[in-house]
Amino acid sequence: MTFALTDPAVLVLEDGTRYAGRAYGARGRTLGEVVFATGMTGYQETLTDPSYAGQIVVMTAPHIGNTGVNDEDPESSRVWVSGYVVRDPSRVVSNYRADGSLDDQLVEQGIVGISGIDTRAVTRRIRDAGAMRGGVFSGEDAALDPEQQLELVRSGAEMTGRNLSAEVSTVDGYVIPAEGERIGNLAVLDLGVKTSTLNYLAARGFEVHVLPQTVTLEEVLALDPVAAFFSNGPGDPGASDQHVELLQGILRNDVPFFGICFGNQLLGRALGFGTYKLPFGHRGINQPVLDRETGRIEVTSHNHGFAVQAEIGDILESSTGFGRVEVSHVNLNDNVVEGLRALDIPAFSVQYHPEAAAGPHDSNYLFDRFRDMVLAHTKDSK
């Protein structure tokens, strides 16, 4: 279906702010939490990242779509964003790897978007007021009364308290064979896992068993895993008690653990720390993070709106019986906790994405660190 590039559309924020522009992608209405992503590249990876479920993503880079889309770069089987906001969509596709245009893909998958607005003005608004609910209205919905549009936005679900794991997790488990010398079975809890993450784990010698978010502790242990991994994913970690209990059972059974993003927040909760919602989150591929053990500063890829509440600097004590813990990584922009390391059990996690599809690759070493920890634990257990 072909749409006119001049069809009107409007982005409405829950504080009443309105941005008039042109329809982009599918026509209709969509509601979600409005957030911004600062990456200059990697829009296809952003769109297909399950962690963006329930969110309307504003791209701060002004020109989007020039390299089209292809079948190699997606991080999952579909586009997950609730809506898409860009300033200047490319009118042509100019990349030899492209299989189609971004606009066509958005239409095919029913993703309602808007273009032709000042996305950096929207970003400044979110940075000042915090992430908030919003809606994109185009087609017949663009003609709705402004008060009716605002009422629809304000009736939408808030991200706080929302559990989205069931919406993004695999229904059936599957296995990715290990590459090279096989280490053993790795139990991966799919809370919105990305394809690149699974490939990097398999490349380290793990036979990757991807499990649905409904899996039980007994089912995990039945795999005889050499380690467990909790993935990234959308939603509020405070609404995932069942996954916290599952992780505590895994840790009590002396199974080494690595978690990223949502998995980091769940490890924090399992160790007895709280979590909280950030004002506008970290989303993009240019976040500076300090590894406190090495003193190295990494440029990292992020996509999270919640964080772990833990003191930075001192050795902490797990209130749930897992011994000593320290904050291993810190964001240099706002001092947010970006990683945890347990000192008495084999477990660590980071808040950012070391697979960093579309880059940067500063943090890829964490997969090696995980592999080394598992091998050392296996050797000590014999």
Coordinates of C-alpha atoms in Angstrom, one line a residue:
M1 CA 0.0 0.0 0.0
T2 CA 1.3 3.4 -0.9
F3 CA 0.7 6.4 1.3
A4 CA 1.1 10.1 0.6
L5 CA 4.3 11.6 2.1
T6 CA 2.3 14.7 3.2
D7 CA -0.4 12.9 5.2
P8 CA -0.7 14.8 8.5
A9 CA 0.3 13.2 11.9
V10 CA 0.7 14.5 15.4
L11 CA 2.8 13.3 18.4
V12 CA 1.0 14.1 21.7
L13 CA 2.7 13.9 25.1
E14 CA 0.8 13.3 28.3
D15 CA 1.7 16.8 29.6
G16 CA -0.3 18.2 26.6
T17 CA 2.7 19.1 24.4
R18 CA 1.9 18.5 20.7
Y19 CA 4.2 18.2 17.7
A20 CA 2.6 18.3 14.3
G21 CA 4.3 16.5 11.4
R22 CA 3.8 14.0 8.6
A23 CA 2.8 10.4 8.8
Y24 CA 5.6 7.8 8.5
G25 CA 5.1 4.1 8.3
A26 CA 1.6 2.7 9.0
R27 CA -1.4 5.0 9.6
G28 CA -3.5 4.9 12.7
R29 CA -2.8 5.5 16.4
T30 CA -0.3 4.0 18.8
L31 CA 0.3 4.6 22.5
G32 CA 3.4 4.0 24.6
E33 CA 6.1 5.5 26.7
V34 CA 8.0 8.1 24.7
V35 CA 11.8 7.7 25.0
F36 CA 14.8 8.9 22.9
A37 CA 17.7 7.0 21.5
T38 CA 21.0 8.8 20.7
G39 CA 22.6 6.4 18.2
M40 CA 23.8 7.8 14.9
T41 CA 23.7 4.3 13.3
G42 CA 21.9 1.0 14.0
Y43 CA 18.3 2.0 13.6
Q44 CA 17.4 -1.5 12.4
E45 CA 18.9 -3.1 15.5
T46 CA 17.0 -0.5 17.6
L47 CA 13.7 -1.3 16.0
T48 CA 14.1 -5.1 16.5
D49 CA 15.4 -4.9 20.1
P50 CA 12.7 -6.5 22.2
S51 CA 13.7 -4.2 25.1
Y52 CA 11.8 -1.4 23.3
A53 CA 8.4 -3.1 23.6
G54 CA 5.8 -0.7 24.8
Q55 CA 7.9 2.4 23.8
I56 CA 7.6 5.1 21.2
V57 CA 11.2 5.7 20.2
V58 CA 12.4 9.2 19.2
M59 CA 15.6 9.2 17.1
T60 CA 17.9 12.1 17.9
A61 CA 19.9 11.5 14.7
P62 CA 18.1 13.7 12.1
H63 CA 18.4 11.5 9.0
I64 CA 17.0 7.9 9.3
G65 CA 16.5 5.2 6.7
N66 CA 19.2 5.9 4.1
T67 CA 20.6 2.4 4.3
G68 CA 17.3 0.7 4.2
V69 CA 16.7 -2.7 5.9
N70 CA 18.1 -6.2 5.3
D71 CA 17.7 -9.7 6.5
E72 CA 21.1 -9.9 8.3
D73 CA 20.9 -7.2 11.0
P74 CA 17.7 -7.7 12.9
E75 CA 18.1 -8.6 16.6
S76 CA 14.8 -10.6 16.6
S77 CA 12.1 -11.8 14.3
R78 CA 10.1 -8.5 14.2
V79 CA 9.9 -4.8 15.0
W80 CA 9.1 -4.2 18.7
V81 CA 8.8 -0.5 19.1
S82 CA 5.2 0.8 19.7
G83 CA 5.9 3.8 17.5
Y84 CA 8.7 5.6 15.7
V85 CA 9.6 9.3 15.6
V86 CA 12.1 10.7 13.1
R87 CA 12.9 14.1 11.7
D88 CA 14.0 13.5 8.1
P89 CA 13.3 10.0 6.6
S90 CA 15.4 9.2 3.6
R91 CA 13.6 9.3 0.3
V92 CA 15.9 6.7 -1.2
V93 CA 17.7 3.5 -0.1
S94 CA 21.4 3.6 -1.0
N95 CA 23.2 0.5 0.5
Y96 CA 24.2 -2.6 -1.4
R97 CA 23.1 -4.8 1.6
A98 CA 19.5 -3.4 1.6
D99 CA 16.6 -5.7 0.8
G100 CA 13.9 -3.0 1.2
S101 CA 13.1 0.4 2.7
L102 CA 12.5 1.2 6.3
D103 CA 9.2 2.9 5.5
D104 CA 7.9 -0.2 3.8
Q105 CA 8.9 -2.4 6.7
L106 CA 7.1 -0.1 9.2
V107 CA 4.0 -0.3 7.0
E108 CA 4.1 -4.1 6.7
Q109 CA 4.5 -4.6 10.4
G110 CA 1.9 -2.0 11.4
I111 CA 4.2 0.4 13.1
V112 CA 2.7 3.9 13.3
G113 CA 5.3 6.7 13.1
I114 CA 5.7 10.4 12.5
S115 CA 8.3 12.4 10.6
G116 CA 9.0 16.1 9.9
I117 CA 9.2 17.3 13.5
D118 CA 12.0 18.7 15.6
T119 CA 13.1 15.5 17.3
R120 CA 15.8 17.3 19.4
A121 CA 13.1 19.6 20.8
V122 CA 11.1 16.5 21.8
T123 CA 14.3 15.1 23.3
R124 CA 14.9 18.3 25.3
R125 CA 11.3 18.1 26.6
I126 CA 11.8 14.5 27.8
R127 CA 15.1 15.4 29.4
D128 CA 13.5 18.2 31.3
A129 CA 10.2 16.5 32.3
G130 CA 11.2 12.9 32.2
A131 CA 10.0 10.0 30.0
M132 CA 6.2 10.1 29.7
R133 CA 3.3 8.5 28.0
G134 CA 2.5 9.6 24.5
G135 CA 0.7 8.8 21.3
V136 CA 1.2 9.1 17.6
F137 CA -2.0 9.8 15.6
S138 CA -2.2 9.7 11.8
G139 CA -4.7 8.8 9.1
E140 CA -8.3 9.3 10.4
D141 CA -6.9 9.5 14.0
A142 CA -5.0 12.6 13.1
A143 CA -8.4 14.4 12.8
L144 CA -9.5 13.4 16.3
D145 CA -10.2 16.3 18.7
P146 CA -7.0 17.3 20.5
E147 CA -8.7 16.7 23.9
Q148 CA -9.7 13.3 22.8
Q149 CA -6.2 12.5 21.7
L150 CA -4.8 13.7 25.0
E151 CA -7.4 11.6 26.9
L152 CA -6.3 8.5 25.0
V153 CA -2.7 9.2 25.8
R154 CA -3.4 9.6 29.5
S155 CA -5.4 6.4 29.6
G156 CA -2.4 4.4 28.4
A157 CA -0.4 2.1 30.6
E158 CA 2.6 3.5 32.6
M159 CA 5.9 1.6 32.4
T160 CA 6.3 1.5 36.2
G161 CA 4.9 -1.7 37.5
R162 CA 4.5 -3.2 34.0
N163 CA 5.7 -6.8 33.3
L164 CA 6.3 -7.3 29.6
S165 CA 8.4 -10.5 29.7
A166 CA 5.5 -12.7 28.5
E167 CA 5.1 -10.5 25.4
V168 CA 8.7 -10.8 24.2
S169 CA 9.9 -14.2 25.4
T170 CA 10.0 -17.3 23.3
V171 CA 7.1 -19.6 23.7
D172 CA 9.1 -22.8 23.1
G173 CA 12.7 -23.4 24.1
Y174 CA 15.4 -24.0 21.4
V175 CA 19.1 -24.8 21.2
I176 CA 22.0 -23.0 19.5
P177 CA 25.0 -25.4 19.2
A178 CA 28.3 -24.5 20.6
E179 CA 31.1 -23.3 18.3
G180 CA 34.6 -24.8 18.8
E181 CA 35.4 -26.6 22.0
R182 CA 32.2 -27.2 23.9
I183 CA 32.1 -26.1 27.5
G184 CA 28.6 -27.3 28.4
N185 CA 25.0 -26.3 28.6
L186 CA 24.1 -22.7 29.2
A187 CA 20.6 -21.9 30.4
V188 CA 19.5 -18.6 28.9
L189 CA 16.3 -17.0 30.3
D190 CA 14.8 -15.2 27.3
L191 CA 13.3 -11.9 28.7
G192 CA 13.8 -10.3 25.3
V193 CA 17.1 -11.6 24.2
K194 CA 18.9 -10.3 21.1
T195 CA 20.3 -12.6 18.4
S196 CA 23.8 -11.1 18.7
T197 CA 23.9 -12.1 22.4
L198 CA 23.1 -15.7 21.6
N199 CA 25.7 -15.8 18.8
Y200 CA 28.4 -14.4 21.1
L201 CA 27.7 -17.0 23.8
A202 CA 27.7 -19.9 21.3
A203 CA 31.0 -18.6 20.0
R204 CA 32.5 -19.0 23.5
G205 CA 31.8 -22.7 23.5
F206 CA 28.4 -22.7 25.2
E207 CA 25.6 -24.9 24.0
V208 CA 23.0 -22.3 24.3
H209 CA 19.6 -23.4 25.6
V210 CA 17.1 -20.5 25.2
L211 CA 14.3 -20.9 27.7
P212 CA 10.9 -19.2 27.9
Q213 CA 10.3 -16.8 30.8
T214 CA 7.9 -19.3 32.4
V215 CA 10.6 -21.9 33.0
T216 CA 10.9 -23.4 36.5
L217 CA 14.0 -23.9 38.6
E218 CA 13.6 -27.7 38.3
E219 CA 13.5 -27.4 34.5
V220 CA 16.7 -25.2 34.5
L221 CA 18.6 -27.6 36.7
A222 CA 17.4 -30.6 34.6
L223 CA 19.6 -29.2 31.8
D224 CA 22.7 -29.8 34.1
P225 CA 23.9 -26.3 33.2
V226 CA 27.5 -25.2 33.6
A227 CA 26.1 -21.6 33.9
A228 CA 23.0 -19.5 33.6
F229 CA 22.4 -16.2 31.7
F230 CA 19.5 -13.7 32.1
S231 CA 18.9 -11.5 29.1
N232 CA 17.9 -7.9 28.4
G233 CA 14.2 -7.1 28.2
P234 CA 11.5 -4.5 28.7
G235 CA 9.4 -3.5 31.6
D236 CA 9.8 -2.8 35.4
P237 CA 12.2 -5.2 37.2
G238 CA 10.1 -4.6 40.3
A239 CA 7.2 -6.5 38.6
S240 CA 9.3 -9.7 38.0
D241 CA 9.2 -11.4 41.4
Q242 CA 9.1 -14.9 39.8
H243 CA 12.3 -14.3 37.9
V244 CA 14.0 -13.0 41.0
E245 CA 13.0 -16.2 42.9
L246 CA 14.2 -18.3 40.0
L247 CA 17.6 -16.5 40.0
Q248 CA 18.0 -16.9 43.7
G249 CA 17.3 -20.7 43.3
I250 CA 20.0 -20.8 40.6
L251 CA 22.5 -19.0 42.7
R252 CA 21.8 -21.3 45.7
N253 CA 22.6 -24.3 43.5
D254 CA 26.0 -22.9 42.9
V255 CA 25.4 -22.2 39.2
P256 CA 27.6 -19.4 37.7
F257 CA 25.6 -16.5 36.5
F258 CA 25.9 -13.6 34.0
G259 CA 23.2 -11.0 33.4
I260 CA 22.8 -8.0 31.1
C261 CA 20.4 -5.1 31.3
F262 CA 17.2 -6.5 32.7
G263 CA 19.3 -9.4 33.9
N264 CA 21.5 -7.0 35.9
Q265 CA 18.4 -5.5 37.6
L266 CA 17.2 -8.9 38.5
L267 CA 20.6 -9.9 40.0
G268 CA 20.4 -6.7 42.0
R269 CA 17.0 -7.6 43.4
A270 CA 18.1 -11.2 44.0
L271 CA 21.0 -9.9 46.1
G272 CA 18.7 -7.7 48.1
F273 CA 19.0 -4.3 46.4
G274 CA 16.2 -2.2 45.1
T275 CA 15.5 -0.8 41.7
Y276 CA 14.1 2.6 40.5
K277 CA 13.0 4.3 37.4
L278 CA 15.4 6.7 35.8
P279 CA 14.0 10.2 34.7
F280 CA 14.6 9.5 31.0
G281 CA 16.8 6.4 30.9
H282 CA 19.9 5.6 28.8
R283 CA 19.3 4.6 25.2
G284 CA 21.9 4.8 22.5
I285 CA 25.4 3.6 21.6
N286 CA 27.6 6.3 23.2
Q287 CA 27.3 6.0 27.0
P288 CA 30.7 6.2 28.9
V289 CA 31.1 3.6 31.6
L290 CA 33.9 3.1 34.0
D291 CA 35.1 -0.5 34.8
R292 CA 36.1 0.1 38.5
E293 CA 38.3 -3.0 38.5
T294 CA 40.5 -2.1 35.6
G295 CA 40.0 1.7 35.5
R296 CA 39.2 1.4 31.8
I297 CA 36.5 3.7 30.4
E298 CA 34.3 2.0 27.8
V299 CA 31.9 3.5 25.3
T300 CA 28.8 1.3 25.6
S301 CA 25.4 0.6 24.1
H302 CA 22.4 1.1 26.4
N303 CA 18.7 0.6 26.5
H304 CA 17.2 0.8 29.9
G305 CA 14.8 3.0 31.9
F306 CA 15.4 1.4 35.3
A307 CA 18.5 0.9 37.4
V308 CA 19.8 -0.8 40.5
Q309 CA 19.9 1.2 43.8
A310 CA 23.3 0.4 45.4
E311 CA 26.1 2.3 47.1
I312 CA 29.1 2.9 45.0
G313 CA 32.6 2.4 46.5
D314 CA 32.2 0.2 49.5
I315 CA 32.0 -3.5 49.7
L316 CA 28.3 -4.3 50.3
E317 CA 26.6 -7.2 52.0
S318 CA 23.8 -9.1 50.3
S319 CA 20.7 -9.0 52.5
T320 CA 19.5 -12.3 51.0
G321 CA 22.5 -14.4 52.1
F322 CA 24.8 -14.3 49.1
G323 CA 27.8 -12.7 50.7
R324 CA 29.8 -9.7 49.6
V325 CA 28.9 -7.6 46.6
E326 CA 30.4 -4.6 44.9
V327 CA 29.4 -2.1 42.2
S328 CA 31.7 -3.0 39.3
H329 CA 30.7 -0.4 36.7
V330 CA 29.5 3.2 36.9
N331 CA 28.0 5.5 34.3
L332 CA 30.2 8.6 34.0
N333 CA 27.3 10.8 32.8
D334 CA 25.1 10.5 35.9
N335 CA 26.8 8.0 38.3
V336 CA 24.2 5.3 37.7
V337 CA 25.1 1.7 38.7
E338 CA 26.1 -0.1 35.5
G339 CA 27.3 -3.4 36.9
L340 CA 27.5 -5.7 39.9
R341 CA 30.0 -8.3 41.0
A342 CA 29.4 -10.9 43.7
L343 CA 32.6 -11.7 45.6
D344 CA 31.6 -14.9 47.3
I345 CA 29.6 -16.6 44.6
P346 CA 30.3 -16.8 40.8
A347 CA 28.0 -14.1 39.6
F348 CA 28.2 -10.8 37.8
S349 CA 26.2 -8.5 35.6
V350 CA 26.2 -5.3 33.6
Q351 CA 23.4 -2.9 32.9
Y352 CA 24.5 -2.2 29.3
H353 CA 24.7 -4.4 26.2
P354 CA 28.1 -5.9 25.6
E355 CA 26.9 -7.5 22.3
A356 CA 26.3 -3.9 21.0
A357 CA 24.9 -4.8 17.6
A358 CA 25.8 -1.8 15.4
G359 CA 28.6 -1.1 17.9
P360 CA 30.6 -0.1 19.8
H361 CA 32.5 -3.2 20.8
D362 CA 34.5 -2.0 23.8
S363 CA 32.7 -4.4 26.1
N364 CA 32.8 -7.6 24.1
Y365 CA 35.4 -8.9 26.5
L366 CA 32.7 -9.5 29.1
F367 CA 31.7 -12.7 27.2
D368 CA 35.3 -13.9 27.6
R369 CA 35.2 -12.9 31.3
F370 CA 32.0 -15.0 31.7
R371 CA 33.6 -18.0 29.9
D372 CA 36.7 -17.8 32.1
M373 CA 34.6 -17.6 35.3
V374 CA 32.7 -20.7 34.2
L375 CA 35.8 -22.7 33.4
A376 CA 37.5 -21.7 36.7
H377 CA 34.4 -22.7 38.6
T378 CA 34.1 -26.0 36.8
K379 CA 37.7 -26.7 37.6
D380 CA 37.4 -25.8 41.2
S381 CA 34.3 -28.0 41.5
K382 CA 36.1 -31.2 40.4

